[in-house]
């Protein structure tokens, strides 16, 4: 038993395993880069870098490969176990040990970002304020309940549940506290509505027609068919939701109106951002912008402060980073109001890459300084 | 607009997992939050088509049912375009690209339909040769296309195409020997109309006269028919400050005056002094290819790249016809275009002004004012 454990630990900590894993990482990066010719960045990232296993098709030949998730997890274990078992501990190897700790910190940071971060954007015209940001890719059904006095309770069906309704999938959602269930089917990642009375799946004379997914996944507009099932009498009402619909579906159940809409997932921020002024400076005599920046007012914990967010100067607060991402509408004529799009990243491990790099730098500096010191001392003696 | 978000609970929790009677997996989701500034009209009951920006069905007919014929044999449609269906023809519900749709002679293998496009649809030559390719026929040269016969159609001249061959279908996947095509093409950069009949050659030949009769019958739902002359809508009054164009009324900005009538245009004006800047109104039944396609067509005319649905949603809106119209503005190569596109209940309305940038800028406020003044009815 002990011998088996030792063998397993030796295998896990071996340099051979580290080399194989690094080769796989290189291969995945190469294949993932090539795949972007036909697929978008988002899809490639999911397939090659956020998976445990995948099948790469080299022409008609399917090749099973480990995903970057699996490779990096094994690399982390290899590094940790290798560091504990193989690395000589002492003053001589202290710098290398510290550098390895830094690499482990980088890997932990990547894992935390992958599992626990949210990314999205907030788009504002001057004078608008928002305390939420929207995902670029993920969708949710929001069921809005009127609470009076301009307040609304949003009951949310997240993207994960909608994905279960892809293809022939069907899922019945029972939102807590609502007098009805929502049965979701025919979720389409990219679609457009078409007026067509004759088809069996038409609702109100309209069908959602699937479109090929864009290589830039943020351009996809999702759609879904829902059935609202009244808890009381089991009555069903079919409806379609589309990601670019101009107004929500309004239904009355249990004598109360409910608005239902399909939108990109929204996440709250612990502060609000109000766009006071957006400035864009073009290169002379052409429409290409030279620089653009947003002057915003950030309100958190009851106090407000002015902040200027520009291309290389993001706003950082409470684990959120707000970058200047883009503006629009493109091709806007003189005098047309412009909006500013701010990219928002909530990453609990936001500072870990910096910390990891500092630790690695300290380790390497210590290691090479010691080597240099020894070299100079030996040379001095020789002389 | 202060936004107060009170996070009451924000944890997506799969509390139970089972199966409903109809086989659907059942999930309980407890995720909710209260927001303070969500502007929602809980008392607005829009149709699916309205919510999706498609407008209502051009014919206002019940889903899946053919529109009912009026007692005089004319189409009972609420569309700005009306027609007289030939005897023995079966009228079908319109689709996104087929404003009028028939089985000539009631033959289920023979199709005839009217398509209206906001632009030139690729041009006359391209469309003639596309149709010929569908019949496995070689392309015609410019001089041969110029020599094709003409017929009156939707207020202008149209090229008549008649051909027989092996029908490859729209996607090139069919192979029907001995089929024929009779079609009319009215191509104009400001709006084109195509009427096309395809089917077995004997049926198409038998329905030839009925086809031409149908072509002559297309007219504005409110316009008069004078013999073979068909006009989409009466022209605007040249002098009245408050004028009308058939089913619309509008206020002509000071300094603007009426421009000569053009096919497919419901009203045309010279904006300001001179004739270098034109503004005109075009009305199509239904969605006319959709707002996005038309916005991209305008952008394409100035060499600008197409935009996506998401960009369209971000474009500025202006009031027009009691609704919101998308405002499009682009400048390129010494030319500027400002346009407003609006999908109404049963039609799409486009207002466009293009010309030298300095002139467009001079008249931009008048253009916006003009758009805001457009109302349904006289």
mmCIF file of C-alpha atoms in Angstrom, chain A residues 139 157-165 265:
data_model
loop_
_atom_site.group_PDB
_atom_site.id
_atom_site.type_symbol
_atom_site.label_atom_id
_atom_site.label_comp_id
_atom_site.label_asym_id
_atom_site.label_seq_id
_atom_site.Cartn_x
_atom_site.Cartn_y
_atom_site.Cartn_z
ATOM 1 C CA UNK A 139 -28.687 34.716 -21.270
ATOM 2 C CA UNK A 157 -33.873 31.788 -14.689
ATOM 3 C CA UNK A 158 -30.136 31.570 -15.389
ATOM 4 C CA UNK A 159 -28.310 30.550 -18.559
ATOM 5 C CA UNK A 160 -27.548 27.080 -17.172
ATOM 6 C CA UNK A 161 -31.246 26.212 -17.072
ATOM 7 C CA UNK A 162 -31.785 27.556 -20.600
ATOM 8 C CA UNK A 163 -28.924 25.433 -21.926
ATOM 9 C CA UNK A 164 -30.850 22.365 -20.735
ATOM 10 C CA UNK A 165 -33.530 23.317 -23.272
ATOM 11 C CA UNK A 265 -27.452 37.801 -17.647
#
